[in-house]
CSV table of C-alpha atoms and ligand atoms in Angstrom, one decimal:
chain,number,residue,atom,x,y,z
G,1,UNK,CA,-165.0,9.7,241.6
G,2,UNK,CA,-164.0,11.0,238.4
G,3,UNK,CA,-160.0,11.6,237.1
G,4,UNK,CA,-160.7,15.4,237.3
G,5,UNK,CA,-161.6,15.0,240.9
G,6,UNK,CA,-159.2,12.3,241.8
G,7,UNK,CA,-156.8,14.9,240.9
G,8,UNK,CA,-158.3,18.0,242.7
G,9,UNK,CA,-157.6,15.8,245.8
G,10,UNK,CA,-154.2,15.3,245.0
G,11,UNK,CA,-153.4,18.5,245.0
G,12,UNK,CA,-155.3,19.6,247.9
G,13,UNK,CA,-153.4,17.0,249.7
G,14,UNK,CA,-150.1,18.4,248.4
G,15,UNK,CA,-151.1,21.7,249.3
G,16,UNK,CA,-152.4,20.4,252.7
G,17,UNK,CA,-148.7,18.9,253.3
G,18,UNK,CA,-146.9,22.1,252.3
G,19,UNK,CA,-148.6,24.1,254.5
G,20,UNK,CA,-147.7,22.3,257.6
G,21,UNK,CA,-144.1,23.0,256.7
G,22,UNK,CA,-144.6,26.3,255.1
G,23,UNK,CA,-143.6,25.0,251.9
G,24,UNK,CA,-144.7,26.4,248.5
G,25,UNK,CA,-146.9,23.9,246.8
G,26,UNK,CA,-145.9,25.3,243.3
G,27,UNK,CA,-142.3,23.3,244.0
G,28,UNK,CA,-144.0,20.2,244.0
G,29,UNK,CA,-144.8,18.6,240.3
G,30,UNK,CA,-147.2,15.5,239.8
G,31,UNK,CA,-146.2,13.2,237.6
G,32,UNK,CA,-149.0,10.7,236.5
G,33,UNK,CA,-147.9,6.6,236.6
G,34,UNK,CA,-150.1,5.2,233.9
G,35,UNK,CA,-149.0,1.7,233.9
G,36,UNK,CA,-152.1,-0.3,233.2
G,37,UNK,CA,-153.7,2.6,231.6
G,38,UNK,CA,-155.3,3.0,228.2
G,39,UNK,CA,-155.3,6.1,226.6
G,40,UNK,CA,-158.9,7.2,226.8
G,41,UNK,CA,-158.3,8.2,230.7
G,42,UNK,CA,-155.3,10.0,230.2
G,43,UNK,CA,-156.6,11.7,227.9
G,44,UNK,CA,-159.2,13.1,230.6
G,45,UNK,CA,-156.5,13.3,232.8
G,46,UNK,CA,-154.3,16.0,230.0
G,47,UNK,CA,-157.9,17.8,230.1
G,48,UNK,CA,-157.7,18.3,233.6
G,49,UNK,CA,-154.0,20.1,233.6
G,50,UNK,CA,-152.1,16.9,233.8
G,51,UNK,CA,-148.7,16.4,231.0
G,52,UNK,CA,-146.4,14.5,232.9
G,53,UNK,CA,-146.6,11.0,232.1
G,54,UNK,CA,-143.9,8.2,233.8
G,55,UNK,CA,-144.2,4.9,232.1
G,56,UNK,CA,-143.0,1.1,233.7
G,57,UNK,CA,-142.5,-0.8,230.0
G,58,UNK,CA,-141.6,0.1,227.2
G,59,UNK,CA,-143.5,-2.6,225.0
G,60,UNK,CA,-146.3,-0.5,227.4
G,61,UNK,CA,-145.3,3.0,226.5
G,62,UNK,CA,-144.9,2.8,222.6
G,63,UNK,CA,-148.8,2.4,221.7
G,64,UNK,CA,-149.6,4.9,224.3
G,65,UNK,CA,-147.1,7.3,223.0
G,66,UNK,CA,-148.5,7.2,219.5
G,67,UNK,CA,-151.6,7.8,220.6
G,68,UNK,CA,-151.0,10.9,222.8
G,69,UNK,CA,-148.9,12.3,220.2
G,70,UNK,CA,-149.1,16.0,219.3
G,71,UNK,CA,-150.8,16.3,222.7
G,72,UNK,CA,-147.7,17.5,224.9
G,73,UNK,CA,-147.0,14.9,227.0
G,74,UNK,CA,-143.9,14.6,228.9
G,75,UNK,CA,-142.9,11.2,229.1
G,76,UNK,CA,-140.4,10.1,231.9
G,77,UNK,CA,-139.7,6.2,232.5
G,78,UNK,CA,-139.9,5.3,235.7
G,79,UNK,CA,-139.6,1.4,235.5
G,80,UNK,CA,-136.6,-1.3,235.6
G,81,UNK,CA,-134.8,-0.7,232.4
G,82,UNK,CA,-133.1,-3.6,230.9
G,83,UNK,CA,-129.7,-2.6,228.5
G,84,UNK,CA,-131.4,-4.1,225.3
G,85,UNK,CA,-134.5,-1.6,225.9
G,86,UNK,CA,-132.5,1.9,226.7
G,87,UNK,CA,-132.4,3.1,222.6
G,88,UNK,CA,-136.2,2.5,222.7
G,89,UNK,CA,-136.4,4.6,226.0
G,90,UNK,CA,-134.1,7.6,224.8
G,91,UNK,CA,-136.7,7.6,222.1
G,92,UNK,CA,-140.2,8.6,223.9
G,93,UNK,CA,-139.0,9.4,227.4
G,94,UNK,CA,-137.7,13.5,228.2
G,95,UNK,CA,-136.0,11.7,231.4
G,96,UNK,CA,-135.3,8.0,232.6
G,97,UNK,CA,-135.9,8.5,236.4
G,98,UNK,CA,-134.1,4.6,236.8
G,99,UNK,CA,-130.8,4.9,236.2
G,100,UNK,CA,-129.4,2.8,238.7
G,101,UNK,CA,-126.2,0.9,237.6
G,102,UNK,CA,-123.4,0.9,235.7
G,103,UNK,CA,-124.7,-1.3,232.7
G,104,UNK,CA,-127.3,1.2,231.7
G,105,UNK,CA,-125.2,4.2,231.9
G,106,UNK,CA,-122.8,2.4,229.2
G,107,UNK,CA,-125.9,1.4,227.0
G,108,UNK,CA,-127.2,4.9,227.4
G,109,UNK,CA,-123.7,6.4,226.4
G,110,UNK,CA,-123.6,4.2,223.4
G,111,UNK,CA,-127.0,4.7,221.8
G,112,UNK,CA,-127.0,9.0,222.8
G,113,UNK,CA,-123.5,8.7,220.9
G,114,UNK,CA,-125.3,7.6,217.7
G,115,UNK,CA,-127.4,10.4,218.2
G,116,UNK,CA,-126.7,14.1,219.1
G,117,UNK,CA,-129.2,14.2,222.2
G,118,UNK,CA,-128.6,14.7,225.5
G,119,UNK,CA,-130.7,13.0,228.1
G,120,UNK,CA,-132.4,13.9,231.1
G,121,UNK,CA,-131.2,11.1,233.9
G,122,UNK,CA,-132.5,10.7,237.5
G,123,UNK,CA,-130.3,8.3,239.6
G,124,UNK,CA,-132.7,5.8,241.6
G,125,UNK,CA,-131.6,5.2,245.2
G,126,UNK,CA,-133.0,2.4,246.8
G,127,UNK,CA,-133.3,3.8,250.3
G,128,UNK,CA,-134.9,1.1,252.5
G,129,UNK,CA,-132.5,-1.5,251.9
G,130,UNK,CA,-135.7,-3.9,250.5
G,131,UNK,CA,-134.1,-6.3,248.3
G,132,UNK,CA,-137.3,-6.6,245.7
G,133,UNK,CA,-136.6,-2.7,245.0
G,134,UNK,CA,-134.5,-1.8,242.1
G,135,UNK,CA,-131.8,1.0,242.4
G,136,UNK,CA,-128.4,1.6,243.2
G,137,UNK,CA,-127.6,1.6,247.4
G,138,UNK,CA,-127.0,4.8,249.2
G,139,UNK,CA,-122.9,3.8,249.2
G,140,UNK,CA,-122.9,3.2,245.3
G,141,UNK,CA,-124.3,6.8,244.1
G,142,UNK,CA,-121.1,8.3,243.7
G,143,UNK,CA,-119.2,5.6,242.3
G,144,UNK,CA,-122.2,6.2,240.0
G,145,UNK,CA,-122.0,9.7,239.3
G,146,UNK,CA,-118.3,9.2,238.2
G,147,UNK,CA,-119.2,7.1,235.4
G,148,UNK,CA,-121.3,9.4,233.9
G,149,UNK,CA,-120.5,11.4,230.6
G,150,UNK,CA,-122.3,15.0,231.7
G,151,UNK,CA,-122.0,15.4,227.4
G,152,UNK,CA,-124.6,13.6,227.0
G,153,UNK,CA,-126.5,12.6,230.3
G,154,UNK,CA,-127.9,15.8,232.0
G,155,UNK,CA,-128.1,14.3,236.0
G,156,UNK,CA,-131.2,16.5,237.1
G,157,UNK,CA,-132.0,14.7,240.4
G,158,UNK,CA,-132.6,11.4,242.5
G,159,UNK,CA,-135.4,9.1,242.6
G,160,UNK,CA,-136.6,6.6,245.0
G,161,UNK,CA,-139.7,4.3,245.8
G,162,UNK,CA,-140.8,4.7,249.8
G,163,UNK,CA,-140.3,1.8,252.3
G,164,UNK,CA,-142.8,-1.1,252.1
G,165,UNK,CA,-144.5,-0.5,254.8
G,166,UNK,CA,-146.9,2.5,256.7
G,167,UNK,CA,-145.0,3.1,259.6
G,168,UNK,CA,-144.4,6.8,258.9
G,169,UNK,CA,-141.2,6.8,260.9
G,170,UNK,CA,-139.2,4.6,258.5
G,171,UNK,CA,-141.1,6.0,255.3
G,172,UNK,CA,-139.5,9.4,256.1
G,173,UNK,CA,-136.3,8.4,257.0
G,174,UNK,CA,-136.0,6.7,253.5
G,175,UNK,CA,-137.2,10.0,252.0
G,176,UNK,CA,-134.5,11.8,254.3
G,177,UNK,CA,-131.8,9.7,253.4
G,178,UNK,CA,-132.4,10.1,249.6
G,179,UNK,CA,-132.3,14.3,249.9
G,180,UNK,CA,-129.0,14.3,251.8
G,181,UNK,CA,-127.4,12.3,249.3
G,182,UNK,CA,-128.9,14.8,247.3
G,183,UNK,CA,-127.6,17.9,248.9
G,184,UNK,CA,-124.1,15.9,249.4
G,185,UNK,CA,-123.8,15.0,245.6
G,186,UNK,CA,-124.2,18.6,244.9
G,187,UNK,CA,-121.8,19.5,247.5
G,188,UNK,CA,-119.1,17.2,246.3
G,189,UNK,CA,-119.7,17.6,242.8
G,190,UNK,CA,-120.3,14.0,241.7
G,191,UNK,CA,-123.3,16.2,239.9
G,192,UNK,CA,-124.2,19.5,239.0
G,193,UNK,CA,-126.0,22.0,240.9
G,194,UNK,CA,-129.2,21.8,238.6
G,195,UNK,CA,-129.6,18.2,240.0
G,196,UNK,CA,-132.3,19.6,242.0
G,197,UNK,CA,-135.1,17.0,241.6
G,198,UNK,CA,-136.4,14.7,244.1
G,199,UNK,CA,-138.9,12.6,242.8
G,200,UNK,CA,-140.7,10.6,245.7
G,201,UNK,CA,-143.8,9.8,247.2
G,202,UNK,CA,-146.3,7.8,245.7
G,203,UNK,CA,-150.0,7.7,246.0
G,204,UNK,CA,-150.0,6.6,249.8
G,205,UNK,CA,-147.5,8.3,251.4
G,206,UNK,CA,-146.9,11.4,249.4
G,207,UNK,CA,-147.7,13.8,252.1
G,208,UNK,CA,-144.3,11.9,254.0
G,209,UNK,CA,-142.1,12.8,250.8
G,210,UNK,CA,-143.5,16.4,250.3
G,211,UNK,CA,-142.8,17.1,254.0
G,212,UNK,CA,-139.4,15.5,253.3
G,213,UNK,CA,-138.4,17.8,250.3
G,214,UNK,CA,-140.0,16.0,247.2
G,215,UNK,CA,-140.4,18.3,244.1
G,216,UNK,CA,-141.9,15.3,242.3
G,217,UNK,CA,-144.5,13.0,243.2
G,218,UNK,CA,-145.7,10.1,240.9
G,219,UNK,CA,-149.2,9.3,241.6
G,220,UNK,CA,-151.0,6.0,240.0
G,221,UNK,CA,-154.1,4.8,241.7
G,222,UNK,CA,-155.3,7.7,243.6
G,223,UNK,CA,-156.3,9.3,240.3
G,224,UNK,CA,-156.8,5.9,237.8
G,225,UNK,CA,-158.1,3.6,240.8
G,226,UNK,CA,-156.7,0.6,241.9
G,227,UNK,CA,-155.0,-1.7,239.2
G,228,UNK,CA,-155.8,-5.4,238.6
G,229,UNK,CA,-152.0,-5.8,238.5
N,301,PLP,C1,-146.9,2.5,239.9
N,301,PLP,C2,-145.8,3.4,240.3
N,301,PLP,C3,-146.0,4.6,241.0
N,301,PLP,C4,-147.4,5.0,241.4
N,301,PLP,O1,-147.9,4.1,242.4
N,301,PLP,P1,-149.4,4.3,243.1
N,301,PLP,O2,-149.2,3.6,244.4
N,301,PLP,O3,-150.3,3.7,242.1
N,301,PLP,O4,-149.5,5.8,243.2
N,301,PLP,C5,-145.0,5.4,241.3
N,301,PLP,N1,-143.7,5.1,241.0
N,301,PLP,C6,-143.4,4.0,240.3
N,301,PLP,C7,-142.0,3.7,239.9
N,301,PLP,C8,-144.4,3.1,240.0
N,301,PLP,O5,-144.1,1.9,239.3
């Protein structure tokens, strides 16, 4: 199957999940993971309609960057961010989808201080509980939230990675959990009422996170083919 294909799937599946719910597929944004992949395929994938790009590491992300430029990607980082990486990050990426503790938000605060920019944060909720998954626990988001400086991180929604596992019952209720903590940060204020985004659902279980309220799915192998690592 070719990228351009790969894709038209993906959305018919999107469009496929909305309609059970009577949902409007336009709310729901792909964003590509292209960890592992060179430039020459997402360049076919920016010909099929494709511009937003999430990156795992940064040493990753710079060549590719280079080579897309002038091509309008938007770059979000989507992987574990380490403090000594974050001015590199701030430099390619529109939004870091994994802010999840308090060490990042002071290294992000230091470098956007240098600079006059304001950056596009989501904060990653790790929602299963599985101790190999990065982000901060359901209890620690507002304690989060309060740390942030809103001059110069912009909170414009949650992130999470589904439950290891296909039983569709605890995939959804991770999905859940992550857009009531949502709809309770905005309620309480620990963020703004623009922090609308839920970015969730991967290639196999994005169906489960559209019907649970995603409006950002980040989609890998079902549109580069299975990785080698
Ligand atoms: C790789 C990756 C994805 C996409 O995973 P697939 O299963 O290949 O669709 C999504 N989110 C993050 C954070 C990733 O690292």
């Amino acid at each position: 199957m070719s990228i351009s294909e790969n894709i038209r799937t993906i959305q018919t599946r999107i469009t496929t999940a909305c309609y059970v719910i009577n949902r409007n597929p336009a709310e729901v944004k792909v964003l590509l993971a292209t960890k592992t992949i060179q430039p020459p395929l997402l360049i076919e994938a920016l010909d099929s309609g494709m511009f937003l790009f999430g990156e795992n590491r940064i040493q990753e992300a710079l060549p590719k960057v280079q080579a897309l430029d002038g091509r309008g990607v938007e770059w979000h980082f989507i992987g574990h961010l380490q403090s000594n990486k974050v001015a590199d990050a701030i430099g390619f990426a529109q939004c870091i989808q994994s802010v999840d503790r308090p060490s990042i938000i002071k290294s992000l605060h230091k470098e956007l201080e240098k600079s006059s920019k304001i950056m596009d944060i989501m904060i990653e909720v790790n929602v299963s509980g599985e101790a190999s998954k990065s982000g901060c626990t359901p209890d620690g988001v507002e304690e989060l939230c309060r740390q942030i400086d809103t001059s110069v991180l912009n909170v414009v929604g949650f992130m999470t990675i589904g439950a290891n596992t296909d039983d569709e019952v605890i995939v959804r209720r991770g999905f859940a959990k992550l857009r009531r903590i949502q709809a309770q940060a905005i309620e309480k204020e620990w963020v703004r009422e623009s922090a609308t985004e839920l970015s969730m659902g991967m290639s196999h279980d994005l169906e489960w996170a559209v019907q649970e309220g995603s409006t950002m799915v980040r989609v890998g192998s079902a549109v580069f083919g299975n990785r080698k690592i």
